[in-house]
PDB file of C-alpha atoms in Angstrom:
ATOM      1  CA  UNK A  25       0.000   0.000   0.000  1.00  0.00           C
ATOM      2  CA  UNK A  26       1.969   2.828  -1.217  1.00  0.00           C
ATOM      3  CA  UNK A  27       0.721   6.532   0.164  1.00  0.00           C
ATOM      4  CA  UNK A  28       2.383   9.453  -1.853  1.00  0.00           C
ATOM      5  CA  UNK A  29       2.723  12.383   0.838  1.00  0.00           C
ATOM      6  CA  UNK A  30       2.073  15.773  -0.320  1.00  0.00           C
ATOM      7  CA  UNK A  31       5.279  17.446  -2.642  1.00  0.00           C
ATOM      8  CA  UNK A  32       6.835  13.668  -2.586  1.00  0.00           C
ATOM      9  CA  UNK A  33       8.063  12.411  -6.128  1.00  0.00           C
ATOM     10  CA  UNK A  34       7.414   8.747  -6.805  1.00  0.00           C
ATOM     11  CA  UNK A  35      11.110   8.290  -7.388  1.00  0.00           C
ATOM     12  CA  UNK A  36      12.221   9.760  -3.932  1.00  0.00           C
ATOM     13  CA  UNK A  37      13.148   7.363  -1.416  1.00  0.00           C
ATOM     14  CA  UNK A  38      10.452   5.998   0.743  1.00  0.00           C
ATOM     15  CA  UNK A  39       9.681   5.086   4.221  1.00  0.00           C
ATOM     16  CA  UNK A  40       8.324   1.953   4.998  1.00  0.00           C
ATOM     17  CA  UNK A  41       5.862   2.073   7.741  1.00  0.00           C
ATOM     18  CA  UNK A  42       4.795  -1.362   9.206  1.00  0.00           C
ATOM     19  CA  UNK A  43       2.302  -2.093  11.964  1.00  0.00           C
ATOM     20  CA  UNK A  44       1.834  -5.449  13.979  1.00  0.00           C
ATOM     21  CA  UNK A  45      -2.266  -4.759  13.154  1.00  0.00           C
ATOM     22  CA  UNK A  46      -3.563  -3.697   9.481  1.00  0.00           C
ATOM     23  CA  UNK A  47      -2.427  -0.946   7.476  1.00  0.00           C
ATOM     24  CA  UNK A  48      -3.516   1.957   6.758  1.00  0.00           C
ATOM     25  CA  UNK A  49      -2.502   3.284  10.063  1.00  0.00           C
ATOM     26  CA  UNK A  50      -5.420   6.425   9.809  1.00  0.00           C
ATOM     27  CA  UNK A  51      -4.591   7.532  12.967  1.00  0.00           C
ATOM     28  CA  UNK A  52      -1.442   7.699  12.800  1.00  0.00           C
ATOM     29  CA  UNK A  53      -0.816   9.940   9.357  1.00  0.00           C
ATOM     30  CA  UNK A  54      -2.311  13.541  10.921  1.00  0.00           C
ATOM     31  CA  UNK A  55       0.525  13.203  13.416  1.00  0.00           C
ATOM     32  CA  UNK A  56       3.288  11.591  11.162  1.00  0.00           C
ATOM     33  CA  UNK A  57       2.760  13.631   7.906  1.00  0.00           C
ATOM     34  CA  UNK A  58       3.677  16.865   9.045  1.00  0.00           C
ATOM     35  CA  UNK A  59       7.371  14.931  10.478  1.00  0.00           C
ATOM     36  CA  UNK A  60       7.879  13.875   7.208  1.00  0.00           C
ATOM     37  CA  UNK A  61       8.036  16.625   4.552  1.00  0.00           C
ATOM     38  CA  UNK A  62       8.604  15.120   1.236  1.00  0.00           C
ATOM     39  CA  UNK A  63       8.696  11.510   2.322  1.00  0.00           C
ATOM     40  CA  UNK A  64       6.656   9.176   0.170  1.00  0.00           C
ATOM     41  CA  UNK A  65       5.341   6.475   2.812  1.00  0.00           C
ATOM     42  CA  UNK A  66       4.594   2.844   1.875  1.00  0.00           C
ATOM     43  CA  UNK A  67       2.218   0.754   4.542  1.00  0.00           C
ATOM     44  CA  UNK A  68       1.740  -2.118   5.182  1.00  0.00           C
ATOM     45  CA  UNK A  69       0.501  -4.257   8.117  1.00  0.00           C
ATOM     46  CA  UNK A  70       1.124  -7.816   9.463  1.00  0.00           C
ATOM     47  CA  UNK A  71      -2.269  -8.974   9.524  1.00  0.00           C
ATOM     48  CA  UNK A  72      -3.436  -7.199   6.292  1.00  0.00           C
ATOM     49  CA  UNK A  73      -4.817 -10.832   4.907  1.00  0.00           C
ATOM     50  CA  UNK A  74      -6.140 -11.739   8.181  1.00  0.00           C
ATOM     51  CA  UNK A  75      -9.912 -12.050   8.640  1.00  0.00           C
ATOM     52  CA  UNK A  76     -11.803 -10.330  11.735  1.00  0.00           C
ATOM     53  CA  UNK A  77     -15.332 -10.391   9.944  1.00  0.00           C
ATOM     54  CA  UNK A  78     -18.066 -13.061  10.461  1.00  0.00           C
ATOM     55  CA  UNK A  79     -16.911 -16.546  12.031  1.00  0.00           C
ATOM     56  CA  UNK A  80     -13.580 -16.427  10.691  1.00  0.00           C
ATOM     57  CA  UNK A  81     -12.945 -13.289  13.344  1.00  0.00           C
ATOM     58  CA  UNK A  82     -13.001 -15.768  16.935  1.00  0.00           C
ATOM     59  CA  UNK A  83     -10.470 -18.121  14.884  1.00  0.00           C
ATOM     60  CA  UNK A  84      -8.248 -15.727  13.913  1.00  0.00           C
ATOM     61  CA  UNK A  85      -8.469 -13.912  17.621  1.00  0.00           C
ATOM     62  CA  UNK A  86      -7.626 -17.342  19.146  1.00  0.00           C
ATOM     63  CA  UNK A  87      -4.479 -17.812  16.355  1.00  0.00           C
ATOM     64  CA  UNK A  88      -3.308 -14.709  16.919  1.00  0.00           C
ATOM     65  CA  UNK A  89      -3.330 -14.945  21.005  1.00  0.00           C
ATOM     66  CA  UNK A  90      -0.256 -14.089  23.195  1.00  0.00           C
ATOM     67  CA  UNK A  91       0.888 -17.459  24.315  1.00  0.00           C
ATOM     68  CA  UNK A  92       1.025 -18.737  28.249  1.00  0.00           C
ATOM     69  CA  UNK A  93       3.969 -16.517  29.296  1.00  0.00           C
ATOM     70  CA  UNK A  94       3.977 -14.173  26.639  1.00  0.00           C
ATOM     71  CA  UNK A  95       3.855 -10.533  27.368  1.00  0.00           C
ATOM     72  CA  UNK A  96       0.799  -9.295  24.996  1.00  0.00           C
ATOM     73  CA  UNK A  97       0.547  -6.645  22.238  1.00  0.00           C
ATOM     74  CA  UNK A  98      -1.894  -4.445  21.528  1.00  0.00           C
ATOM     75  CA  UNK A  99      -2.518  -2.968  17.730  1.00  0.00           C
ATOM     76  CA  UNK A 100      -5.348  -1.315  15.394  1.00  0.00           C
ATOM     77  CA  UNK A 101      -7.396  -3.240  12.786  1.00  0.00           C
ATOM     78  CA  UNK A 102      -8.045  -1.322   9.625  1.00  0.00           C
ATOM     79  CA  UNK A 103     -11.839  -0.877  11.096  1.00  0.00           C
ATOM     80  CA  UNK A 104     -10.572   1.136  13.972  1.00  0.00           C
ATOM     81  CA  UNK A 105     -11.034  -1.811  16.575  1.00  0.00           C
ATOM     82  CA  UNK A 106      -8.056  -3.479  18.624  1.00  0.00           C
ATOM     83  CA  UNK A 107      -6.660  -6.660  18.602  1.00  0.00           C
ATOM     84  CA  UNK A 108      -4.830  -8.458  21.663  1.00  0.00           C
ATOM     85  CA  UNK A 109      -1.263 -10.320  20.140  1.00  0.00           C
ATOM     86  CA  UNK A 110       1.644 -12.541  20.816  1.00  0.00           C
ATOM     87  CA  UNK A 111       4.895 -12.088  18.889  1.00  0.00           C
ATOM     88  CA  UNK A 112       5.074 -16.061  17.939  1.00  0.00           C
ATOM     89  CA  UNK A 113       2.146 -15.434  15.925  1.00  0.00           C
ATOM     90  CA  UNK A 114       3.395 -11.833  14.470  1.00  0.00           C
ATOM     91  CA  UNK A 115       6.804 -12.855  13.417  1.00  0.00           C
ATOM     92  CA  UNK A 116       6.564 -14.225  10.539  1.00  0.00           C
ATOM     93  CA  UNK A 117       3.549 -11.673   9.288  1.00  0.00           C
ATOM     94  CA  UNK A 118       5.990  -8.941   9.906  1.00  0.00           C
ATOM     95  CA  UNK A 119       8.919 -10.315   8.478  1.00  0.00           C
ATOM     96  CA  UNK A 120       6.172 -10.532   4.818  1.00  0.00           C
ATOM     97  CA  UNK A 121       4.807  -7.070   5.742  1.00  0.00           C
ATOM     98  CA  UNK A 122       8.278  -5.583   5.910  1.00  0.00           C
ATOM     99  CA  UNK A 123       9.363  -7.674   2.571  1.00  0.00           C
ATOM    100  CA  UNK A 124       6.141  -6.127   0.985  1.00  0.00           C
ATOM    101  CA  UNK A 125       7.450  -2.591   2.003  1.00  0.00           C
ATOM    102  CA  UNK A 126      10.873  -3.058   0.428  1.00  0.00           C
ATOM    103  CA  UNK A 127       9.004  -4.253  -2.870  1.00  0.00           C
ATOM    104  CA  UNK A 128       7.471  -1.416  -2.769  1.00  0.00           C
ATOM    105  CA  UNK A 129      10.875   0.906  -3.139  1.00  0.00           C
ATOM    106  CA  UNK A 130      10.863   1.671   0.826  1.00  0.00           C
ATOM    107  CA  UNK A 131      14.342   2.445   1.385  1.00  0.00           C
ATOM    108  CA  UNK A 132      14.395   2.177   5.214  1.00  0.00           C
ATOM    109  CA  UNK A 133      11.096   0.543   6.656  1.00  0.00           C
ATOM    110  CA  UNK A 134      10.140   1.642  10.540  1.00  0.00           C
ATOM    111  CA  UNK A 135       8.244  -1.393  12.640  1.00  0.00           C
ATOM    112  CA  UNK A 136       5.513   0.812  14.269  1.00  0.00           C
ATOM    113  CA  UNK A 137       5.353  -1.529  17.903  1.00  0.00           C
ATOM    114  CA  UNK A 138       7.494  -0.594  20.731  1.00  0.00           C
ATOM    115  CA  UNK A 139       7.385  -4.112  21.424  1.00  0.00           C
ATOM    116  CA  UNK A 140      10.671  -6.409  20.396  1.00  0.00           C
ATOM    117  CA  UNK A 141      11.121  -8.638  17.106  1.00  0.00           C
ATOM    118  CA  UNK A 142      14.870  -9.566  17.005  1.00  0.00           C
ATOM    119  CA  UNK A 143      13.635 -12.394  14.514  1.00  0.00           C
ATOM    120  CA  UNK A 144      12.039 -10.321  11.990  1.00  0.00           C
ATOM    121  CA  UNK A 145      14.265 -10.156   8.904  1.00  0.00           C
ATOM    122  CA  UNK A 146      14.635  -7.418   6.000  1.00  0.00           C
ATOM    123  CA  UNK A 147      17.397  -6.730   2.970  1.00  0.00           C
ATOM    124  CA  UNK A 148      17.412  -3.107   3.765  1.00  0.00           C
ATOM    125  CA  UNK A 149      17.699  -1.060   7.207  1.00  0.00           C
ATOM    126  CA  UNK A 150      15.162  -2.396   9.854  1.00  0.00           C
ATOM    127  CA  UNK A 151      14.232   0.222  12.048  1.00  0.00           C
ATOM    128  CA  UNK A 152      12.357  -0.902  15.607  1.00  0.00           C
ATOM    129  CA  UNK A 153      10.660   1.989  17.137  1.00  0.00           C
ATOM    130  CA  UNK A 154      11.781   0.793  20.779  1.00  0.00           C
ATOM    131  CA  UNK A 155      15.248   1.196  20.580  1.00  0.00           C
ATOM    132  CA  UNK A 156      14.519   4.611  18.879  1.00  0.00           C
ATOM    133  CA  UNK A 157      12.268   5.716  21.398  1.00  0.00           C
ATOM    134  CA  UNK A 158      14.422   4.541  24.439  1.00  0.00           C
ATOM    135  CA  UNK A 159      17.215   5.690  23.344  1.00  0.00           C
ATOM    136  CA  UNK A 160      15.973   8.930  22.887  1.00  0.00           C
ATOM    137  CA  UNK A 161      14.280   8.974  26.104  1.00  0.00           C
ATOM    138  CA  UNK A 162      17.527   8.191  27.707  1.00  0.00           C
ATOM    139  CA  UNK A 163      19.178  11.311  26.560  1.00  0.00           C
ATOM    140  CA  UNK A 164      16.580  13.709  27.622  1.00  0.00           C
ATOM    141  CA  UNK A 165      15.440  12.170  31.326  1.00  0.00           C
ATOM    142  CA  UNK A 166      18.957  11.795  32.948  1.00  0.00           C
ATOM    143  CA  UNK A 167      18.723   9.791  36.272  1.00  0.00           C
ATOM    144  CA  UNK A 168      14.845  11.314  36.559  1.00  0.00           C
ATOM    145  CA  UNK A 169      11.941   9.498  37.550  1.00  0.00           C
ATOM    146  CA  UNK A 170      10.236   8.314  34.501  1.00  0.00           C
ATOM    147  CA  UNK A 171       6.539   7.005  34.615  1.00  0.00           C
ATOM    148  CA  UNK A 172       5.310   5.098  31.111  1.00  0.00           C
ATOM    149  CA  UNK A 173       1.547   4.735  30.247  1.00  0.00           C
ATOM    150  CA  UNK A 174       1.239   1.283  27.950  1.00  0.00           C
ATOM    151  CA  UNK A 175      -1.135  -0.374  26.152  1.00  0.00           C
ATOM    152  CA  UNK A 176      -2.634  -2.679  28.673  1.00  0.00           C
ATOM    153  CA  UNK A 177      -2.431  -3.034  32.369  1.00  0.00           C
ATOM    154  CA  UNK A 178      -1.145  -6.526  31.491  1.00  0.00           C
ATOM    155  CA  UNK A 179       1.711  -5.199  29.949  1.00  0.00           C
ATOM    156  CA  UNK A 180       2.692  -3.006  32.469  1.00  0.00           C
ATOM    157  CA  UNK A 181       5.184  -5.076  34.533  1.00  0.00           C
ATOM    158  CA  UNK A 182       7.219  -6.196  31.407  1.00  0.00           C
ATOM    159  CA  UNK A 183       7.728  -2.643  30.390  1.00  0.00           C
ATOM    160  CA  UNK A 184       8.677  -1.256  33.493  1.00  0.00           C
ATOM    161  CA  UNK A 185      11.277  -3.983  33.355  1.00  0.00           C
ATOM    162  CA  UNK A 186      12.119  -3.438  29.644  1.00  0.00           C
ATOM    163  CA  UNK A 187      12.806   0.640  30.356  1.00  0.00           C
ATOM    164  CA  UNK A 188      14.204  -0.206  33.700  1.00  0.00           C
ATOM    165  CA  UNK A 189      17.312  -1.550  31.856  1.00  0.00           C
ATOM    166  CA  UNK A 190      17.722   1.177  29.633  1.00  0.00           C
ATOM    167  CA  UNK A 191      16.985   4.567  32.460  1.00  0.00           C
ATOM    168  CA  UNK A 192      19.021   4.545  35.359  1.00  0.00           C
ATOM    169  CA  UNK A 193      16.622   6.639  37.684  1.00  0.00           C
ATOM    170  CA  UNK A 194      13.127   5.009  38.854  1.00  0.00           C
ATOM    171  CA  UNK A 195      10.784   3.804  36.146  1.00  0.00           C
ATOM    172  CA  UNK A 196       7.212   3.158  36.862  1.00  0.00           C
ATOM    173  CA  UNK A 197       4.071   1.999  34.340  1.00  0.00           C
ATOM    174  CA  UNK A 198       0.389   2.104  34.226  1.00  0.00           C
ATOM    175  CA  UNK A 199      -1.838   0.956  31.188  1.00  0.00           C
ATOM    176  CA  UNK A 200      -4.815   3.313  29.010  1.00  0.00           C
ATOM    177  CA  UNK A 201      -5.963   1.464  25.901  1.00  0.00           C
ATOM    178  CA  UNK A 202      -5.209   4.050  22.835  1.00  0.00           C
ATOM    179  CA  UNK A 203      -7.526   1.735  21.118  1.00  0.00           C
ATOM    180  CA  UNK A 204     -11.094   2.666  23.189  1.00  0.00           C
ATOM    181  CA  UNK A 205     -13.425   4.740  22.034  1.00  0.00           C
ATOM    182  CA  UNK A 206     -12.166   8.341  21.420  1.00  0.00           C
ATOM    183  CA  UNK A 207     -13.290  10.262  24.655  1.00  0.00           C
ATOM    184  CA  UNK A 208     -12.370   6.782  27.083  1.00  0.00           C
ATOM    185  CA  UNK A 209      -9.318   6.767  25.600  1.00  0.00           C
ATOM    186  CA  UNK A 210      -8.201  10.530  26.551  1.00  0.00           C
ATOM    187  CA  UNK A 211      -9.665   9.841  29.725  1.00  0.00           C
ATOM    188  CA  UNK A 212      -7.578   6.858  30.546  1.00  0.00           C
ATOM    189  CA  UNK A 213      -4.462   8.083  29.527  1.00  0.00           C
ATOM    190  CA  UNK A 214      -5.172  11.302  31.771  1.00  0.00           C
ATOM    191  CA  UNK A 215      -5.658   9.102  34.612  1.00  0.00           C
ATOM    192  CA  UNK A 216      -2.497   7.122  34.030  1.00  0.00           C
ATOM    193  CA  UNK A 217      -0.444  10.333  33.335  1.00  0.00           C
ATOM    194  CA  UNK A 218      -2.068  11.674  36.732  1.00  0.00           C
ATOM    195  CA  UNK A 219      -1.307   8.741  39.042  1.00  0.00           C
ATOM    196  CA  UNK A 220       2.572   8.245  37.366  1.00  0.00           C
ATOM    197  CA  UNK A 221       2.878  11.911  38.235  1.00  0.00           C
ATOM    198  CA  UNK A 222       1.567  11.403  42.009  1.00  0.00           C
ATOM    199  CA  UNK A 223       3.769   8.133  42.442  1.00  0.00           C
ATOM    200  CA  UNK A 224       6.920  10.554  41.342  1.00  0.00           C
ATOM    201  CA  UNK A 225       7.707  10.564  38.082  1.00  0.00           C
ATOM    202  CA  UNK A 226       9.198  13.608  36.523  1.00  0.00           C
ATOM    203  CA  UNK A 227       9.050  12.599  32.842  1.00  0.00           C
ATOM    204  CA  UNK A 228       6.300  10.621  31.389  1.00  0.00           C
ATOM    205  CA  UNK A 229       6.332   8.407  28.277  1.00  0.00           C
ATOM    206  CA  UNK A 230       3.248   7.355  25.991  1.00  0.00           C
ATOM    207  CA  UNK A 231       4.956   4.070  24.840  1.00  0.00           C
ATOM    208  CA  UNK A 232       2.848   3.387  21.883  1.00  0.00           C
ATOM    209  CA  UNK A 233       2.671   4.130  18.451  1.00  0.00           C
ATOM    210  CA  UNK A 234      -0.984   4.345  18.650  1.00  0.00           C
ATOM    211  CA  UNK A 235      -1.062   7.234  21.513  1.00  0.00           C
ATOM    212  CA  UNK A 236      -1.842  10.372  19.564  1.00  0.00           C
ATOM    213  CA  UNK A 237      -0.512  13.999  19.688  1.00  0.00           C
ATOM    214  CA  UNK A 238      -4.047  14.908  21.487  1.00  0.00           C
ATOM    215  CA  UNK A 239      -3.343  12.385  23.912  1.00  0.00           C
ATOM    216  CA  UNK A 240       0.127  13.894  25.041  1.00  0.00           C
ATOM    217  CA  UNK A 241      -1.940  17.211  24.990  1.00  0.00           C
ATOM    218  CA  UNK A 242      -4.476  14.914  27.896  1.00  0.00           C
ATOM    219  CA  UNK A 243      -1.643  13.422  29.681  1.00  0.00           C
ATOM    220  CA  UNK A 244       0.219  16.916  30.202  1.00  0.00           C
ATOM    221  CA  UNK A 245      -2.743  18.686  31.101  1.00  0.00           C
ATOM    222  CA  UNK A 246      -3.564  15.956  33.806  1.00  0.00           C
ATOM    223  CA  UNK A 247      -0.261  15.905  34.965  1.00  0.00           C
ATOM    224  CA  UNK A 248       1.820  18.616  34.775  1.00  0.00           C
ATOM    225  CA  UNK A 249       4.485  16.830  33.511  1.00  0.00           C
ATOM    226  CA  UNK A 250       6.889  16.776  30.373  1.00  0.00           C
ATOM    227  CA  UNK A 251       5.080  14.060  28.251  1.00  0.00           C
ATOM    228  CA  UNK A 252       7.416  12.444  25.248  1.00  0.00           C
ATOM    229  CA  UNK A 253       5.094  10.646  22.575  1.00  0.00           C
ATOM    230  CA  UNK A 254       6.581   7.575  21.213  1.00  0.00           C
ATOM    231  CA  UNK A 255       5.322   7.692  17.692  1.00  0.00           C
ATOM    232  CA  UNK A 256       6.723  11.423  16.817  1.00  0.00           C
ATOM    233  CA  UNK A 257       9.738  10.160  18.129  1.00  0.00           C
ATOM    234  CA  UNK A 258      10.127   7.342  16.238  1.00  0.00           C
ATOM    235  CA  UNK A 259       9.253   8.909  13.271  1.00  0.00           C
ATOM    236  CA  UNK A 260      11.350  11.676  13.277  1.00  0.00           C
ATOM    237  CA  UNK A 261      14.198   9.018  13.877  1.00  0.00           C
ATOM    238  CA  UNK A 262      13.243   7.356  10.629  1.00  0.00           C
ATOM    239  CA  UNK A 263      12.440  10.133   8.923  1.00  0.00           C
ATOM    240  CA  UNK A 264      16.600  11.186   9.588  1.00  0.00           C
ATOM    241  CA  UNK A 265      17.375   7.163   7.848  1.00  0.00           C
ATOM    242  CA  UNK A 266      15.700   8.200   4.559  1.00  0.00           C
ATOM    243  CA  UNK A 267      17.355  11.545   4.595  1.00  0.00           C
ATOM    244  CA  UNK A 268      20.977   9.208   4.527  1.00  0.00           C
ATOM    245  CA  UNK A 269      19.581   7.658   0.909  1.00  0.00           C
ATOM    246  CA  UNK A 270      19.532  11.898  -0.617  1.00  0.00           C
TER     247      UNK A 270
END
């Protein structure tokens, strides 16, 4: 799925943009767009020929499932809805997502989950949006108390440990589903941001790439704290790869 962005030529380098849920990512191009001037974007998602319609939908929920032990992932469907993962099931979906994306002339291709895929494989730079994002993060905080609002409150113990070995200072999580309706969404990841903020923490982190630009607006507001947004991050990191192909 190749999306020209405004002033792009068709011959320019592109970014590959691939989610663990189905492309196109509509919720994510008002915030991305304006990071990438004159990037021509090509999307494509790993579960783009799975079904979630009629009685195919409870099979492919169950297929897709985090397995026992697994620490699950949350992503979009193209209809707006979420899906609950496990990366045994995603793995080799992403590694045909990001082989569609290079097909289709993407130069560098960004994996839009904060969540780890060592085993997905590509011919051309592979960027994951964690190490991006943490990295990043890392700079700015110091040996501050960071608090990071994920996905789902099931997640939240795994990526406190995850961030925990990349921040020196305290790291604490709490979960708001970016998925949920519009208004519960906002009003979940306010509550998170507020109750990080009250247990200490002097940076907060929205460490998803479906938390939106109006949702860092919520979590500052409820807060009063510096709120860094994983997606804009991310992309501007990418954004930087496809400058290095002129």
């Amino acid at each position: 799925m190749d999306t020209a962005v405004s002033g792009s030529l068709p011959n320019t380098p592109a970014l590959g943009l691939v989610t663990i849920g189905q492309a196109p990512r509509t919720d994510l191009r008002p915030d991305a767009e304006p990071l990438l001037p004159g990037v021509r974007l090509v999307e494509h998602g790993a579960l783009d020929d799975d079904r979630f319609d009629g009685d195919a939908e409870d099979a492919t929920r169950r297929l897709l499932a985090p397995e026992p032990g697994e620490a699950p992932l949350v992503s979009r469907l193209r209809d707006g809805r979420s899906v609950l993962l496990g990366h045994t099931a995603l793995v080799p979906r992403m590694t045909e997502a990001v082989a569609r994306a290079e097909r289709d002339g993407a130069a560098a291709t960004l994996v839009l989950c904060t969540g780890r895929f060592p085993a997905v494989t590509s011919t051309r730079p592979l960027l994951f949006a964690e190490p991006l994002v943490q990295r990043a993060v890392a700079a700015l905080v110091g040996t501050e108390p960071v608090g990071i609002v994920c996905p789902h409150p099931d997640q939240a113990e795994d990526v406190a440990r995850r961030w925990s070995e990349v921040l020196p200072g305290p790291v604490r999580a709490a979960g708001a589903n970016p998925y949920a309706a519009p208004e519960q969404a906002l009003a979940e990841v306010a509550d998170a941001a507020r109750a990080l903020a009250a247990d200490g923490a002097s940076w907060l982190v929205l460490d998803c790439i479906g938390y939106t630009e109006e949702m860092r607006r919520a979590a500052a507001r409820a807060a009063a704290r510096p709120v860094l947004l994983a997606r804009a991050v991310a992309v501007r990191m990418a954004a930087e790869a496809v400058a290095a192909f002129g």
